Amino acid sequence: MSAEPEPSAPTKEQEEELLPALFWDGSEDWINEDNCADFAALQSLKYDDSTPEERAEELKRKGNDALKYKQNKLYVRKAVQQYTLALLETFEDAKLRAVIHGNRAHAALLLGNDGKALEDAKKCVALDPENVKGWFRAAKASLGLARLDECVGHCENGLALEPDNADIKAILKSAKRASVRQEEREARLTRVRKETKAYLARVRARGVKLGPPVVGAGEHFPKIEETDEAATYWTLFVYPESMQTDVIECFDERATFREQADEMFGAEAPPLPWDDSGRYSRDRVELYYQSNAAPAYPPEVLEARVMRGYGGDANEDEKNEKEKAEPWQKPVIDPRDQKMILIDESKTLGEVLAEDECVVPGHPIVYVVAKGTEFREKFLAGEWEL
């Protein structure tokens, strides 16, 4: 199975001989015994004085000649046509039929059609189990299709005939490496699916609805301890009047908003550097969240996004075919369903996030407004947008 030297470019006479009667135009999925475009040409050959076996040999030769110019796909497709015409002949020589199937498998591999290559290669070795090239091509096509156990089997059958076949040994080595990677991937996906389901169960138990981000801070899912004792949230505090922000990286769901506000705005808290007038004092601040700030993720979409956080990818999870086939389109929320809700400071973060109208948009967003200001009236009237 050593590599043959590449032939020189075909002459004009050779081109005329090798070009098909009907050019491949992309309308055929594959040229086979049922849809061969040159079948009519075959019918005329049946009236020759040659035997079916002789015609098959001649068509095989033409296919082989076309494959000499395999760098040009036109000639590879021509070879497929010629081999198909040969297989349409009725003859008894099983080894010849096996060779033709094997050659068509070779052409299919050159065209990148591993599925058809495997079909032909398996027919080849079924007709002639001692055809080493057939086992090689079956192994190569199986590897391309990631049918690794099948690939190993074909390699072993080929090596039983030629134990020192370097090409088959190379494919066997690749298949075994790919098998190890596949097992590692499956183990990782199993772990990721388990961790994802456990995490989502904890989120559902809290009654929290998660949705996509609405600001440029990205997505920060709540961190929930494995003991399920508490969750913490990356929380953005927005001062809409000045367009300033603060971030609380670990806002404990058990903490009340009063406790958090005391820490941020109490007498011992450092003054806000941009609040020259001192309007954002503890007794004047009000905290709000926006109702229906984002659409809640459908369960399968949320699962896919959480999986990525655990080191997995929904696109490689065969159980998530729906998400792959139908990417989620974020629905538009009617602005009339969005309003600013004054937060009861006696409530914990967890209690507020579980309220019916609250959807966490990537992470909690708390709006801080000072009482007794003109801006507050505009803010509550909906005359302000983030």
Tab-separated table of C-alpha atoms in Angstrom, residues 206-209 233 257 348-355 358-360 364:
chain	number	residue	atom	x	y	z
A	206	ARG	CA	-35.472	28.603	46.197
A	207	GLY	CA	-38.158	29.706	43.745
A	208	VAL	CA	-35.667	31.904	41.879
A	209	LYS	CA	-36.187	32.531	38.160
A	233	TYR	CA	-25.189	36.441	44.454
A	257	PHE	CA	-31.607	44.529	52.515
A	348	THR	CA	-33.809	38.937	52.761
A	349	LEU	CA	-32.251	38.864	49.328
A	350	GLY	CA	-33.562	35.316	48.863
A	351	GLU	CA	-37.119	36.387	49.690
A	352	VAL	CA	-37.051	39.287	47.233
A	353	LEU	CA	-35.586	37.204	44.406
A	354	ALA	CA	-38.330	34.604	44.901
A	355	GLU	CA	-41.126	37.144	44.406
A	358	CYS	CA	-38.770	39.068	39.952
A	359	VAL	CA	-36.617	37.515	37.210
A	360	VAL	CA	-32.868	37.699	37.831
A	364	PRO	CA	-29.495	40.755	40.675
